[in-house]
Short mmCIF file of C-alpha atoms in Angstrom, two decimals:
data_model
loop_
_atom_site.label_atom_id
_atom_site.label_comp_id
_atom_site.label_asym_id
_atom_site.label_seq_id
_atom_site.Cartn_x
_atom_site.Cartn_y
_atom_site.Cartn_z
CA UNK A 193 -3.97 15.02 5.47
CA UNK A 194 -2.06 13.14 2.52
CA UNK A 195 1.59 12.45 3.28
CA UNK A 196 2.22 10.88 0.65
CA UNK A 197 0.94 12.77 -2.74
CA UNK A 198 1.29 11.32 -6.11
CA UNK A 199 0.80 12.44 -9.59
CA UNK A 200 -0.38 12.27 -11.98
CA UNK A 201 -3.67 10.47 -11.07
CA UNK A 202 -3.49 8.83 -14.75
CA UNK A 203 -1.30 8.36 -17.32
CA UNK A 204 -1.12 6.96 -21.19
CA UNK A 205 1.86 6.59 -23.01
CA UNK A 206 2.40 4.88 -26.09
CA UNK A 207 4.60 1.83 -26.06
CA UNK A 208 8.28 2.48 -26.11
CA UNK A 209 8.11 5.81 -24.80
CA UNK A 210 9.08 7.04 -20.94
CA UNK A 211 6.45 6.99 -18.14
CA UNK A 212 6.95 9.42 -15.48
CA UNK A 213 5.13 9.14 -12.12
CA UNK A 214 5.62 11.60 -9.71
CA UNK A 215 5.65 11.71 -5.85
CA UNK A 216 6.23 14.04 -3.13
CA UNK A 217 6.17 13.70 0.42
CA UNK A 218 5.70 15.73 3.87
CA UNK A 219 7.27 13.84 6.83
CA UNK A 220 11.45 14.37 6.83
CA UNK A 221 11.38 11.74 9.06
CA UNK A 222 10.61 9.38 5.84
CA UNK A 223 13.54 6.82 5.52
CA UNK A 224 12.48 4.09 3.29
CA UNK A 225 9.97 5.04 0.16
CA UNK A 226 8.77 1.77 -1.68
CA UNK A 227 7.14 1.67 -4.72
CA UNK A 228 4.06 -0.67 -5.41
CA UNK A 229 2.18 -2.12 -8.90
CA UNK A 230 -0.91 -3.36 -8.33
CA UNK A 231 -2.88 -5.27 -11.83
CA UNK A 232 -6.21 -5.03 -12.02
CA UNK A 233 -8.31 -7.37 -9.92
CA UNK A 234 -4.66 -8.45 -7.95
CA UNK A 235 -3.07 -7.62 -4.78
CA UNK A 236 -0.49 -4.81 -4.48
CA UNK A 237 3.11 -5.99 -5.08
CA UNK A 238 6.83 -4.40 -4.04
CA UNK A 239 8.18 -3.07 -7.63
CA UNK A 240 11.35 -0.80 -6.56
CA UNK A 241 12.41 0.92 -3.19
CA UNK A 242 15.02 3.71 -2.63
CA UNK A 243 16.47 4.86 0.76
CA UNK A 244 17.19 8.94 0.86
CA UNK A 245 21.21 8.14 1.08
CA UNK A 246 20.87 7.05 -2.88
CA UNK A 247 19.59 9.75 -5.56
CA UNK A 248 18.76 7.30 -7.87
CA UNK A 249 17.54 2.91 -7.75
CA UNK A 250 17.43 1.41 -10.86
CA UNK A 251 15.69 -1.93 -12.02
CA UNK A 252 15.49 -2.60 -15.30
CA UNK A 253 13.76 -0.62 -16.99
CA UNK A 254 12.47 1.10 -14.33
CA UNK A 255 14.25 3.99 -12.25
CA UNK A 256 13.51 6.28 -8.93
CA UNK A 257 15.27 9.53 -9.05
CA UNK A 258 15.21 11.37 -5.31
CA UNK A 259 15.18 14.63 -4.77
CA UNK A 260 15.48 14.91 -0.49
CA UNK A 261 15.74 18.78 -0.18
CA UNK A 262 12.36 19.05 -2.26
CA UNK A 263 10.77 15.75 -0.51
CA UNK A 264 10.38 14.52 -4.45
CA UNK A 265 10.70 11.36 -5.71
CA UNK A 266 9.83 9.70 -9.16
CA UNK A 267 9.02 6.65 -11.10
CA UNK A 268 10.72 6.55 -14.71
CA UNK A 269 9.67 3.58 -16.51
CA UNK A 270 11.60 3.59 -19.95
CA UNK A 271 10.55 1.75 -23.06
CA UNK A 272 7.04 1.07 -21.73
CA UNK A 273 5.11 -2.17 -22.75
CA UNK A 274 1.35 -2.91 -22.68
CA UNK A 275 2.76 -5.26 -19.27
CA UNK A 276 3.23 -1.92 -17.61
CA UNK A 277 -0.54 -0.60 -17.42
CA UNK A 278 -1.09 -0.58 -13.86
CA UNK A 279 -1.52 1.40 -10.37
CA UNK A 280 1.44 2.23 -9.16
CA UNK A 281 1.51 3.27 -5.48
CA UNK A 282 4.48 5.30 -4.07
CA UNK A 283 4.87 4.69 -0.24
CA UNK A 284 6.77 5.45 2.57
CA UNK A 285 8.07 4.66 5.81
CA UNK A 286 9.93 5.57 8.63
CA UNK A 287 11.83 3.78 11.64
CA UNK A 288 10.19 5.60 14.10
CA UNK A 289 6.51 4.72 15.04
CA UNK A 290 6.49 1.00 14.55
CA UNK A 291 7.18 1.19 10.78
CA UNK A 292 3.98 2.56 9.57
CA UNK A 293 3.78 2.11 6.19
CA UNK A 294 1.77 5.00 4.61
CA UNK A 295 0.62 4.93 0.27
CA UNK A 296 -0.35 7.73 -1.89
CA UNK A 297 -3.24 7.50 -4.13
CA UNK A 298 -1.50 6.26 -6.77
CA UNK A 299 -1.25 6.71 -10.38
CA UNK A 300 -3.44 4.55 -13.29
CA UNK A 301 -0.73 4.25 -15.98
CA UNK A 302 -2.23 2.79 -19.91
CA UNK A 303 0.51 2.08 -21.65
CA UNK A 304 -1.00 1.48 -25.56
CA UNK A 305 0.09 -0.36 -28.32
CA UNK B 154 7.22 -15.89 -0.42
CA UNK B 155 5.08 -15.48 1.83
CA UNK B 156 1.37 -16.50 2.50
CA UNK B 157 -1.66 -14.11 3.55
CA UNK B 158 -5.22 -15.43 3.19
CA UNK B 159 -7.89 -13.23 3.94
CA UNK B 160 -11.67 -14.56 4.33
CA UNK B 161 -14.14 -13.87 3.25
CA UNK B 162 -13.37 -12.80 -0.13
CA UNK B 163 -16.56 -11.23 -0.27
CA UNK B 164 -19.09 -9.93 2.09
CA UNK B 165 -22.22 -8.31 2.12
CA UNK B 166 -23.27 -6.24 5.39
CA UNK B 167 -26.44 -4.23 6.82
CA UNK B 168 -25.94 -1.45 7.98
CA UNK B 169 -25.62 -1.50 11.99
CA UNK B 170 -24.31 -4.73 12.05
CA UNK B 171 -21.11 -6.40 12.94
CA UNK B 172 -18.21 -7.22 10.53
CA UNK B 173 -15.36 -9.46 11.30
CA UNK B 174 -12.52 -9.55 8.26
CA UNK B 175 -10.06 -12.32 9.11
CA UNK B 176 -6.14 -12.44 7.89
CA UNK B 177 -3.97 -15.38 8.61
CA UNK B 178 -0.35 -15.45 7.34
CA UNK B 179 2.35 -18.44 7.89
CA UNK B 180 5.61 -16.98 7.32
CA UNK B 181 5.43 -15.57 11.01
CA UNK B 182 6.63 -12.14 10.13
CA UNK B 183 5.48 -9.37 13.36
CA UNK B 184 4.17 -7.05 11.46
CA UNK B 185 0.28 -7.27 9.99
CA UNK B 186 -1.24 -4.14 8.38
CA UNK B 187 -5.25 -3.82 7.48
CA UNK B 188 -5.75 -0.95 4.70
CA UNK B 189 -8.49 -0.19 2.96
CA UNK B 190 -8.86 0.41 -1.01
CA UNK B 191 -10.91 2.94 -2.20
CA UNK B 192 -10.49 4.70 -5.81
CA UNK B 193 -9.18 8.04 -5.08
CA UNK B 194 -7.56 7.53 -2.06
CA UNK B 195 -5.03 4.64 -2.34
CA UNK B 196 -4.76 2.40 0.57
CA UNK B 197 -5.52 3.97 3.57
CA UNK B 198 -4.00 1.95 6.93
CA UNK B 199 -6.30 1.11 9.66
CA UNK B 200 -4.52 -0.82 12.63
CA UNK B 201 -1.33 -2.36 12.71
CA UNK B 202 0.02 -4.62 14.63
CA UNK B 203 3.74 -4.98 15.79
CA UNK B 204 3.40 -8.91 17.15
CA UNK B 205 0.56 -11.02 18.95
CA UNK B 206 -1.11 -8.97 21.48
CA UNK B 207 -0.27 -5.74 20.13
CA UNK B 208 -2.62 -3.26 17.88
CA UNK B 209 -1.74 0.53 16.81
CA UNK B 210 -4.10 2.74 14.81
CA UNK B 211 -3.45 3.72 12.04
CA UNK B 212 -4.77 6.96 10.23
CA UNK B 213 -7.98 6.28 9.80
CA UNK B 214 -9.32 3.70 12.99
CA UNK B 215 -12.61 5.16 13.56
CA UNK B 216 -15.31 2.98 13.17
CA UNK B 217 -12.82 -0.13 13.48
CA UNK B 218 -11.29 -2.80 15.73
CA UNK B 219 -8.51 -5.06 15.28
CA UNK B 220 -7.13 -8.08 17.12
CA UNK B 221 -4.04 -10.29 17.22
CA UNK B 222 -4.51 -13.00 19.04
CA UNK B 223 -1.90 -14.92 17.83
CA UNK B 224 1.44 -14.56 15.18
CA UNK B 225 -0.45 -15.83 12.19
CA UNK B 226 -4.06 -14.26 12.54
CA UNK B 227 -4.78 -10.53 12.56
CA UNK B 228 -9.12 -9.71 12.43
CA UNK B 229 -10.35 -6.39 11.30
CA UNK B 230 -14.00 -5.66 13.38
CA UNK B 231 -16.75 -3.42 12.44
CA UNK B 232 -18.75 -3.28 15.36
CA UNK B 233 -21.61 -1.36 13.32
CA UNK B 234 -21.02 -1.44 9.70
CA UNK B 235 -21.81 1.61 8.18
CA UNK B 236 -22.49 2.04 4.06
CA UNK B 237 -19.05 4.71 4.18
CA UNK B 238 -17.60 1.01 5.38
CA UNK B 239 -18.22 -0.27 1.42
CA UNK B 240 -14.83 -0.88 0.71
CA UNK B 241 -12.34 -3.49 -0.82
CA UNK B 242 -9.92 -4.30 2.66
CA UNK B 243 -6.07 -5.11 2.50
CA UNK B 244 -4.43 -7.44 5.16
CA UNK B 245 -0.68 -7.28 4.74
CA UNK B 246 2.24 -8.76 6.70
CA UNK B 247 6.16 -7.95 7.03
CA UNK B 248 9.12 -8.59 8.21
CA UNK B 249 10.27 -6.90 11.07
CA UNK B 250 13.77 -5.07 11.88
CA UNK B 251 14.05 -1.63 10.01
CA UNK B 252 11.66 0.45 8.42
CA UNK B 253 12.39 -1.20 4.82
CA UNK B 254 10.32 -4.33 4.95
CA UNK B 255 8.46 -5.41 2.29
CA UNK B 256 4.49 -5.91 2.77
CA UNK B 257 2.88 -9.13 1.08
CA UNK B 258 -0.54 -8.44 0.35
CA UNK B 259 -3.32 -10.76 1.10
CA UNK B 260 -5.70 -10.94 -2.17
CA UNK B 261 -8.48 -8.63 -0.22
CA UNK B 262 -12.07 -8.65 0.97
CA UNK B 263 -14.90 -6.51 -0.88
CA UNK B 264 -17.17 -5.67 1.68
CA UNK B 265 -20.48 -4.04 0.81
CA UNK B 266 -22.42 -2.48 3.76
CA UNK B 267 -25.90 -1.97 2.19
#
């Protein structure tokens, strides 16, 4: 089964306006949820991680609000550019079991001009 | 920042035959992942490794193989390829020490298993 679950599984926004990816999450024993871009024809790349003893990791323009009780997370990316259109992957990990890093299926965001 | 190179970059496969995917990194981090790509899915991990000598499945290892022979080199083995095998195949590497490593992706092997 999915452990990771993300959503939507695409997205287009216009440029300038928020981008919000979504994320949720079964295992409690989760301790470490990184978020990956990936361009097209490219390798995956780190973007922005959180830890569950923060609520909220900001970057920039882009920002991971937790929610631990619901096993929620999401991706705000504020004042999106063309630059942004992507897959973004939201992950996760735990300390136990060897630090098996598991993905969702990630989320195609179009950001147009 | 650290290096993965996968080979081949490209592959094509019958079906029943065997499949070697090779991953070398030099920044001699512990951990090496293999995932697969598929649209739909994500990546999906395969085996893992925790240091030379060492493999752990992942969540989906049927059908696959892996070896560490050594820090730097990690191999992902079909034994008999399969067409469900068609897939583009993710070697990654990290640090070790806590669960919040980052993984550097290798740039991936398309594999077509016709």
């Amino acid at each position: 089964q999915q452990q990771v679950r993300q959503s939507p599984q695409s997205l287009t926004v216009w440029e300038g306006e928020t981008a919000i990816l979504n994320c949720s999450y079964e295992d409690s024993t989760f301790d470490y949820f990184p978020w990956y871009w990936q361009f097209p024809r490219e390798s995956p790349a780190l973007l922005i991680a959180i830890r569950p003893v923060s609520n909220k990791k900001e970057d920039g323009r882009f920002t991971i609000f937790f929610n631990k009780r619901e096993k929620k997370l999401s991706l705000h990316i504020t004042d999106s550019q063309p630059g942004d259109s992507a897959t973004y992957f939201c992950a996760a990990s735990a300390g136990t079991g060897g630090y098996k890093v598991v993905f969702g299926s990630g989320t195609r965001l179009l950001v147009s001009p | 920042e650290a290096a993965v190179t996968q080979s081949p970059r490209n592959k094509v496969a019958v079906t029943g035959g065997k499949v070697t995917l090779s991953c070398n990194q030099t920044n001699n981090h512990n951990n090496m992942y293999w995932y697969r790509q598929d649209t739909g899915h994500g990546l999906r991990l395969i085996h893992y490794s925790y240091g030379a000598g060492s493999t752990e499945k992942g969540d989906i290892p049927d059908g696959y193989k892996a070896s560490r022979p050594s820090q730097e080199n990690f191999s992902l083995i079909l034994e008999l390829a399969t067409p469900s095998q068609t897939s583009v195949y993710f070697c990654a590497s990290g640090d070790t020490g806590s669960s919040a490593e980052t993984l550097y992706f290798g740039s991936g092997t398309r594999l077509t298993v016709l």
